[in-house]
Amino acid sequence: MIRDCGGMSSEKPKDRHHHGNLRAALIEAGIALLTEGGLDALTLRKCAARAGVSHAAPAHHFDGLDGLRVAIAEEGFDRFRRRMLAYADAAPQTPRDRLFGICRGYLAFARQEPALYDLIFSFRANSRMIEDLEEGSAPSYMVLRDSCAPFQPAGADPVILETQVWSLVHGYAMLILTGRFGDTSARDEEFLAVLDRIIAPPLSP
Amino acid sequence: MIRDCGGMSSEKPKDRHHHGNLRAALIEAGIALLTEGGLDALTLRKCAARAGVSHAAPAHHFDGLDGLRVAIAEEGFDRFRRRMLAYADAAPQTPRDRLFGICRGYLAFARQEPALYDLIFSFRANSRMIEDLEEGSAPSYMVLRDSCAPFQPAGADPVILETQVWSLVHGYAMLILTGRFGDTSARDEEFLAVLDRIIAPPLSP
DNA sequence: GCTCCAATTTGACACTGTAAACTTGACATT
DNA sequence: AATGTCAAGTTTACAGTGTCAAATTGGAGC
């Protein structure tokens, strides 16, 4: 039986008790399970089986199922962030185009990896997990924040505008996942047009 | 042992095989579990225990755990709808005030019953459950739709504005539940002020 | 009294997370 | 080379879960 270490280099099946990079392999297996079967399909035992180790092996790398979920969410946030940046960098570099690019990347990630998107936003306030995830999620939030910064009205609470933009896109993505409006992305641009209203400077008296 | 039927009328403990209104009692028990312990605490067996019946009893009233979740979500959507209407009716009856009232009720429900809010929006596209829930969720969506209707620009796709408002509030509620911005509701009015920009009529050329 | 029926229980099974004890290989020290 | 130590996985066991089939029960209708 060939032991797939999950890495790109083909290593020999060393021995029975040192996988080499089991932690990464388990995360990879977990993402695959997630992609194939949704949130409920993510299971410690199935992860272990897919990585070719015994069912209790993951306990030595993560703090239980919640720990595995947090670890996968860290990887998920990283992909999320990179997706947003990729879309932003592909757009002309006016602040407005950049903001729109970020939002398009946001929606693209939700559509292309819905289960992973579900996972990273499945942690609730005041849980131990969301504290553990703080470090992994902060960079993604920073990307959103930065793209809103050029439109902050002077003297206003900077959190407001940022929260408005963020809520809009987050809510749209969530509603897409519920299938409420048949998801075609055909209406995305019409929808995102409201961003121009949100970022418009305050009316001068 | 006194058998609590979950209803408001005190009925005698009839017998061991005819509960009387077990379905409603199970839903009630499920909501209690949800409130106390979040989504993961909702369990067929714990529901049965709390209703004072055997562990397999729920199977005869719901189609498995998913069926129970759908049934609870139906009740949840109903409470959700009534909460929005209560806030809307408490406001002065201009279309704008009504829209703001609906949105405040939306946020109030998410804050006051976070687990129930999580449950009703936990079903994903193309699942059997979301089809079963269609009938129960439609009235809530209709409430939102109606409150946006007065602001629809003539000739435009009516779905756009509605989706924008809805996404904004939905996203805000979701982000509140994740605890991203310490939830005080102090900033709600500042946040909701963006609604005036969204519903403003299109610029005349 | 009798049968029939629907509601509920009982018992069983597979799967899950978790914890404890055990095994194994790698490495450092001597 | 022998030894000890340690981290990585394994094995075993247990409680909780959803689900199914079969048995039980009490009431309704005759």
mmCIF file with all atom_site columns, N, CA and C (backbone and C1' of nucleotides) in Angstrom, chain A residues 15 17-18 43-46 55-56 64-65, chain C residues 15-21 23-26:
data_model
loop_
_atom_site.group_PDB
_atom_site.id
_atom_site.type_symbol
_atom_site.label_atom_id
_atom_site.label_alt_id
_atom_site.label_comp_id
_atom_site.label_asym_id
_atom_site.label_entity_id
_atom_site.label_seq_id
_atom_site.pdbx_PDB_ins_code
_atom_site.Cartn_x
_atom_site.Cartn_y
_atom_site.Cartn_z
_atom_site.occupancy
_atom_site.B_iso_or_equiv
_atom_site.pdbx_formal_charge
_atom_site.auth_seq_id
_atom_site.auth_comp_id
_atom_site.auth_asym_id
_atom_site.auth_atom_id
_atom_site.pdbx_PDB_model_num
ATOM 1   N N     . ASP A 1 15 ? 7.801   4.649  7.391  1.00 0.00 ? 15 ASP A N     1
ATOM 2   C CA    . ASP A 1 15 ? 7.505   3.666  8.434  1.00 0.00 ? 15 ASP A CA    1
ATOM 3   C C     . ASP A 1 15 ? 6.067   3.862  8.895  1.00 0.00 ? 15 ASP A C     1
ATOM 4   N N     . HIS A 1 17 ? 5.051   4.903  11.850 1.00 0.00 ? 17 HIS A N     1
ATOM 5   C CA    . HIS A 1 17 ? 4.801   5.822  12.954 1.00 0.00 ? 17 HIS A CA    1
ATOM 6   C C     . HIS A 1 17 ? 5.305   7.234  12.721 1.00 0.00 ? 17 HIS A C     1
ATOM 7   N N     . HIS A 1 18 ? 5.786   7.518  11.526 1.00 0.00 ? 18 HIS A N     1
ATOM 8   C CA    . HIS A 1 18 ? 6.174   8.893  11.252 1.00 0.00 ? 18 HIS A CA    1
ATOM 9   C C     . HIS A 1 18 ? 5.798   9.245  9.834  1.00 0.00 ? 18 HIS A C     1
ATOM 10  N N     . THR A 1 43 ? -15.049 15.023 8.986  1.00 0.00 ? 43 THR A N     1
ATOM 11  C CA    . THR A 1 43 ? -15.030 14.120 10.131 1.00 0.00 ? 43 THR A CA    1
ATOM 12  C C     . THR A 1 43 ? -13.600 13.741 10.454 1.00 0.00 ? 43 THR A C     1
ATOM 13  N N     . LEU A 1 44 ? -13.288 13.664 11.716 1.00 0.00 ? 44 LEU A N     1
ATOM 14  C CA    . LEU A 1 44 ? -11.932 13.287 12.103 1.00 0.00 ? 44 LEU A CA    1
ATOM 15  C C     . LEU A 1 44 ? -11.568 11.919 11.525 1.00 0.00 ? 44 LEU A C     1
ATOM 16  N N     . ARG A 1 45 ? -12.460 10.977 11.652 1.00 0.00 ? 45 ARG A N     1
ATOM 17  C CA    . ARG A 1 45 ? -12.138 9.621  11.217 1.00 0.00 ? 45 ARG A CA    1
ATOM 18  C C     . ARG A 1 45 ? -11.973 9.519  9.710  1.00 0.00 ? 45 ARG A C     1
ATOM 19  N N     . LYS A 1 46 ? -12.814 10.220 8.975  1.00 0.00 ? 46 LYS A N     1
ATOM 20  C CA    . LYS A 1 46 ? -12.691 10.167 7.520  1.00 0.00 ? 46 LYS A CA    1
ATOM 21  C C     . LYS A 1 46 ? -11.424 10.891 7.059  1.00 0.00 ? 46 LYS A C     1
ATOM 22  N N     . HIS A 1 55 ? -7.520  6.108  13.076 1.00 0.00 ? 55 HIS A N     1
ATOM 23  C CA    . HIS A 1 55 ? -8.576  7.099  13.291 1.00 0.00 ? 55 HIS A CA    1
ATOM 24  C C     . HIS A 1 55 ? -8.255  8.083  14.404 1.00 0.00 ? 55 HIS A C     1
ATOM 25  N N     . ALA A 1 56 ? -7.359  7.716  15.289 1.00 0.00 ? 56 ALA A N     1
ATOM 26  C CA    . ALA A 1 56 ? -7.070  8.588  16.426 1.00 0.00 ? 56 ALA A CA    1
ATOM 27  C C     . ALA A 1 56 ? -5.847  9.474  16.185 1.00 0.00 ? 56 ALA A C     1
ATOM 28  N N     . GLY A 1 64 ? -8.891  18.146 18.888 1.00 0.00 ? 64 GLY A N     1
ATOM 29  C CA    . GLY A 1 64 ? -10.220 17.635 18.596 1.00 0.00 ? 64 GLY A CA    1
ATOM 30  C C     . GLY A 1 64 ? -10.762 18.119 17.265 1.00 0.00 ? 64 GLY A C     1
ATOM 31  N N     . LEU A 1 65 ? -12.008 17.820 17.026 1.00 0.00 ? 65 LEU A N     1
ATOM 32  C CA    . LEU A 1 65 ? -12.633 18.207 15.761 1.00 0.00 ? 65 LEU A CA    1
ATOM 33  C C     . LEU A 1 65 ? -12.643 19.720 15.593 1.00 0.00 ? 65 LEU A C     1
ATOM 34  P P     . DC  C 2 15 ? -20.250 2.046  9.159  1.00 0.00 ? 15 DC  C P     1
ATOM 35  O "O5'" . DC  C 2 15 ? -20.076 3.480  9.851  1.00 0.00 ? 15 DC  C "O5'" 1
ATOM 36  C "C5'" . DC  C 2 15 ? -21.040 4.498  9.583  1.00 0.00 ? 15 DC  C "C5'" 1
ATOM 37  C "C4'" . DC  C 2 15 ? -20.905 5.592  10.609 1.00 0.00 ? 15 DC  C "C4'" 1
ATOM 38  C "C3'" . DC  C 2 15 ? -19.467 6.096  10.815 1.00 0.00 ? 15 DC  C "C3'" 1
ATOM 39  O "O3'" . DC  C 2 15 ? -19.402 7.459  10.426 1.00 0.00 ? 15 DC  C "O3'" 1
ATOM 40  C "C1'" . DC  C 2 15 ? -20.622 5.798  12.879 1.00 0.00 ? 15 DC  C "C1'" 1
ATOM 41  P P     . DT  C 2 16 ? -17.994 8.197  10.317 1.00 0.00 ? 16 DT  C P     1
ATOM 42  O "O5'" . DT  C 2 16 ? -17.922 8.986  11.697 1.00 0.00 ? 16 DT  C "O5'" 1
ATOM 43  C "C5'" . DT  C 2 16 ? -18.845 10.054 11.956 1.00 0.00 ? 16 DT  C "C5'" 1
ATOM 44  C "C4'" . DT  C 2 16 ? -18.815 10.439 13.409 1.00 0.00 ? 16 DT  C "C4'" 1
ATOM 45  C "C3'" . DT  C 2 16 ? -17.443 10.823 13.943 1.00 0.00 ? 16 DT  C "C3'" 1
ATOM 46  O "O3'" . DT  C 2 16 ? -17.240 12.209 13.791 1.00 0.00 ? 16 DT  C "O3'" 1
ATOM 47  C "C1'" . DT  C 2 16 ? -18.730 9.541  15.529 1.00 0.00 ? 16 DT  C "C1'" 1
ATOM 48  P P     . DG  C 2 17 ? -15.756 12.751 14.102 1.00 0.00 ? 17 DG  C P     1
ATOM 49  O "O5'" . DG  C 2 17 ? -15.735 12.898 15.693 1.00 0.00 ? 17 DG  C "O5'" 1
ATOM 50  C "C5'" . DG  C 2 17 ? -16.571 13.872 16.314 1.00 0.00 ? 17 DG  C "C5'" 1
ATOM 51  C "C4'" . DG  C 2 17 ? -16.355 13.860 17.813 1.00 0.00 ? 17 DG  C "C4'" 1
ATOM 52  C "C3'" . DG  C 2 17 ? -14.947 14.246 18.268 1.00 0.00 ? 17 DG  C "C3'" 1
ATOM 53  O "O3'" . DG  C 2 17 ? -15.048 15.061 19.429 1.00 0.00 ? 17 DG  C "O3'" 1
ATOM 54  C "C1'" . DG  C 2 17 ? -15.468 12.052 19.029 1.00 0.00 ? 17 DG  C "C1'" 1
ATOM 55  P P     . DT  C 2 18 ? -13.737 15.684 20.028 1.00 0.00 ? 18 DT  C P     1
ATOM 56  O "O5'" . DT  C 2 18 ? -13.313 14.630 21.142 1.00 0.00 ? 18 DT  C "O5'" 1
ATOM 57  C "C5'" . DT  C 2 18 ? -14.281 14.226 22.114 1.00 0.00 ? 18 DT  C "C5'" 1
ATOM 58  C "C4'" . DT  C 2 18 ? -13.683 13.196 23.039 1.00 0.00 ? 18 DT  C "C4'" 1
ATOM 59  C "C3'" . DT  C 2 18 ? -12.214 13.463 23.433 1.00 0.00 ? 18 DT  C "C3'" 1
ATOM 60  O "O3'" . DT  C 2 18 ? -12.128 13.510 24.842 1.00 0.00 ? 18 DT  C "O3'" 1
ATOM 61  C "C1'" . DT  C 2 18 ? -12.534 11.209 22.773 1.00 0.00 ? 18 DT  C "C1'" 1
ATOM 62  P P     . DA  C 2 19 ? -10.907 14.279 25.531 1.00 0.00 ? 19 DA  C P     1
ATOM 63  O "O5'" . DA  C 2 19 ? -10.310 13.160 26.489 1.00 0.00 ? 19 DA  C "O5'" 1
ATOM 64  C "C5'" . DA  C 2 19 ? -11.196 12.322 27.207 1.00 0.00 ? 19 DA  C "C5'" 1
ATOM 65  C "C4'" . DA  C 2 19 ? -10.555 10.970 27.426 1.00 0.00 ? 19 DA  C "C4'" 1
ATOM 66  C "C3'" . DA  C 2 19 ? -9.071  11.029 27.809 1.00 0.00 ? 19 DA  C "C3'" 1
ATOM 67  O "O3'" . DA  C 2 19 ? -8.903  10.459 29.092 1.00 0.00 ? 19 DA  C "O3'" 1
ATOM 68  C "C1'" . DA  C 2 19 ? -9.489  9.381  26.147 1.00 0.00 ? 19 DA  C "C1'" 1
ATOM 69  P P     . DA  C 2 20 ? -7.529  10.636 29.872 1.00 0.00 ? 20 DA  C P     1
ATOM 70  O "O5'" . DA  C 2 20 ? -6.944  9.156  29.920 1.00 0.00 ? 20 DA  C "O5'" 1
ATOM 71  C "C5'" . DA  C 2 20 ? -7.795  8.086  30.302 1.00 0.00 ? 20 DA  C "C5'" 1
ATOM 72  C "C4'" . DA  C 2 20 ? -7.164  6.766  29.892 1.00 0.00 ? 20 DA  C "C4'" 1
ATOM 73  C "C3'" . DA  C 2 20 ? -5.676  6.662  30.254 1.00 0.00 ? 20 DA  C "C3'" 1
ATOM 74  O "O3'" . DA  C 2 20 ? -5.439  5.491  31.002 1.00 0.00 ? 20 DA  C "O3'" 1
ATOM 75  C "C1'" . DA  C 2 20 ? -6.045  6.115  27.958 1.00 0.00 ? 20 DA  C "C1'" 1
ATOM 76  P P     . DA  C 2 21 ? -3.970  5.224  31.620 1.00 0.00 ? 21 DA  C P     1
ATOM 77  O "O5'" . DA  C 2 21 ? -3.417  4.058  30.675 1.00 0.00 ? 21 DA  C "O5'" 1
ATOM 78  C "C5'" . DA  C 2 21 ? -4.270  2.953  30.382 1.00 0.00 ? 21 DA  C "C5'" 1
ATOM 79  C "C4'" . DA  C 2 21 ? -3.642  2.119  29.287 1.00 0.00 ? 21 DA  C "C4'" 1
ATOM 80  C "C3'" . DA  C 2 21 ? -2.147  1.839  29.485 1.00 0.00 ? 21 DA  C "C3'" 1
ATOM 81  O "O3'" . DA  C 2 21 ? -1.877  0.484  29.200 1.00 0.00 ? 21 DA  C "O3'" 1
ATOM 82  C "C1'" . DA  C 2 21 ? -2.519  2.813  27.364 1.00 0.00 ? 21 DA  C "C1'" 1
ATOM 83  P P     . DT  C 2 23 ? 2.864   -2.887 24.190 1.00 0.00 ? 23 DT  C P     1
ATOM 84  O "O5'" . DT  C 2 23 ? 3.242   -2.154 22.839 1.00 0.00 ? 23 DT  C "O5'" 1
ATOM 85  C "C5'" . DT  C 2 23 ? 2.405   -2.327 21.696 1.00 0.00 ? 23 DT  C "C5'" 1
ATOM 86  C "C4'" . DT  C 2 23 ? 3.009   -1.613 20.491 1.00 0.00 ? 23 DT  C "C4'" 1
ATOM 87  C "C3'" . DT  C 2 23 ? 4.485   -1.932 20.244 1.00 0.00 ? 23 DT  C "C3'" 1
ATOM 88  O "O3'" . DT  C 2 23 ? 4.635   -2.271 18.878 1.00 0.00 ? 23 DT  C "O3'" 1
ATOM 89  C "C1'" . DT  C 2 23 ? 4.147   0.420  20.324 1.00 0.00 ? 23 DT  C "C1'" 1
ATOM 90  P P     . DT  C 2 24 ? 5.999   -2.925 18.328 1.00 0.00 ? 24 DT  C P     1
ATOM 91  O "O5'" . DT  C 2 24 ? 6.648   -1.730 17.523 1.00 0.00 ? 24 DT  C "O5'" 1
ATOM 92  C "C5'" . DT  C 2 24 ? 5.823   -0.952 16.650 1.00 0.00 ? 24 DT  C "C5'" 1
ATOM 93  C "C4'" . DT  C 2 24 ? 6.507   0.355  16.330 1.00 0.00 ? 24 DT  C "C4'" 1
ATOM 94  C "C3'" . DT  C 2 24 ? 8.009   0.223  16.047 1.00 0.00 ? 24 DT  C "C3'" 1
ATOM 95  O "O3'" . DT  C 2 24 ? 8.251   0.657  14.730 1.00 0.00 ? 24 DT  C "O3'" 1
ATOM 96  C "C1'" . DT  C 2 24 ? 7.532   2.074  17.442 1.00 0.00 ? 24 DT  C "C1'" 1
ATOM 97  P P     . DG  C 2 25 ? 9.398   -0.059 13.852 1.00 0.00 ? 25 DG  C P     1
ATOM 98  O "O5'" . DG  C 2 25 ? 10.357  1.193  13.526 1.00 0.00 ? 25 DG  C "O5'" 1
ATOM 99  C "C5'" . DG  C 2 25 ? 9.861   2.259  12.765 1.00 0.00 ? 25 DG  C "C5'" 1
ATOM 100 C "C4'" . DG  C 2 25 ? 10.345  3.574  13.326 1.00 0.00 ? 25 DG  C "C4'" 1
ATOM 101 C "C3'" . DG  C 2 25 ? 11.841  3.849  13.131 1.00 0.00 ? 25 DG  C "C3'" 1
ATOM 102 O "O3'" . DG  C 2 25 ? 11.981  4.968  12.278 1.00 0.00 ? 25 DG  C "O3'" 1
ATOM 103 C "C1'" . DG  C 2 25 ? 11.096  4.442  15.317 1.00 0.00 ? 25 DG  C "C1'" 1
ATOM 104 P P     . DA  C 2 26 ? 13.411  5.291  11.645 1.00 0.00 ? 26 DA  C P     1
ATOM 105 O "O5'" . DA  C 2 26 ? 13.807  6.583  12.490 1.00 0.00 ? 26 DA  C "O5'" 1
ATOM 106 C "C5'" . DA  C 2 26 ? 12.929  7.705  12.489 1.00 0.00 ? 26 DA  C "C5'" 1
ATOM 107 C "C4'" . DA  C 2 26 ? 13.454  8.754  13.460 1.00 0.00 ? 26 DA  C "C4'" 1
ATOM 108 C "C3'" . DA  C 2 26 ? 14.958  9.061  13.324 1.00 0.00 ? 26 DA  C "C3'" 1
ATOM 109 O "O3'" . DA  C 2 26 ? 15.149  10.462 13.307 1.00 0.00 ? 26 DA  C "O3'" 1
ATOM 110 C "C1'" . DA  C 2 26 ? 14.427  8.488  15.557 1.00 0.00 ? 26 DA  C "C1'" 1
#
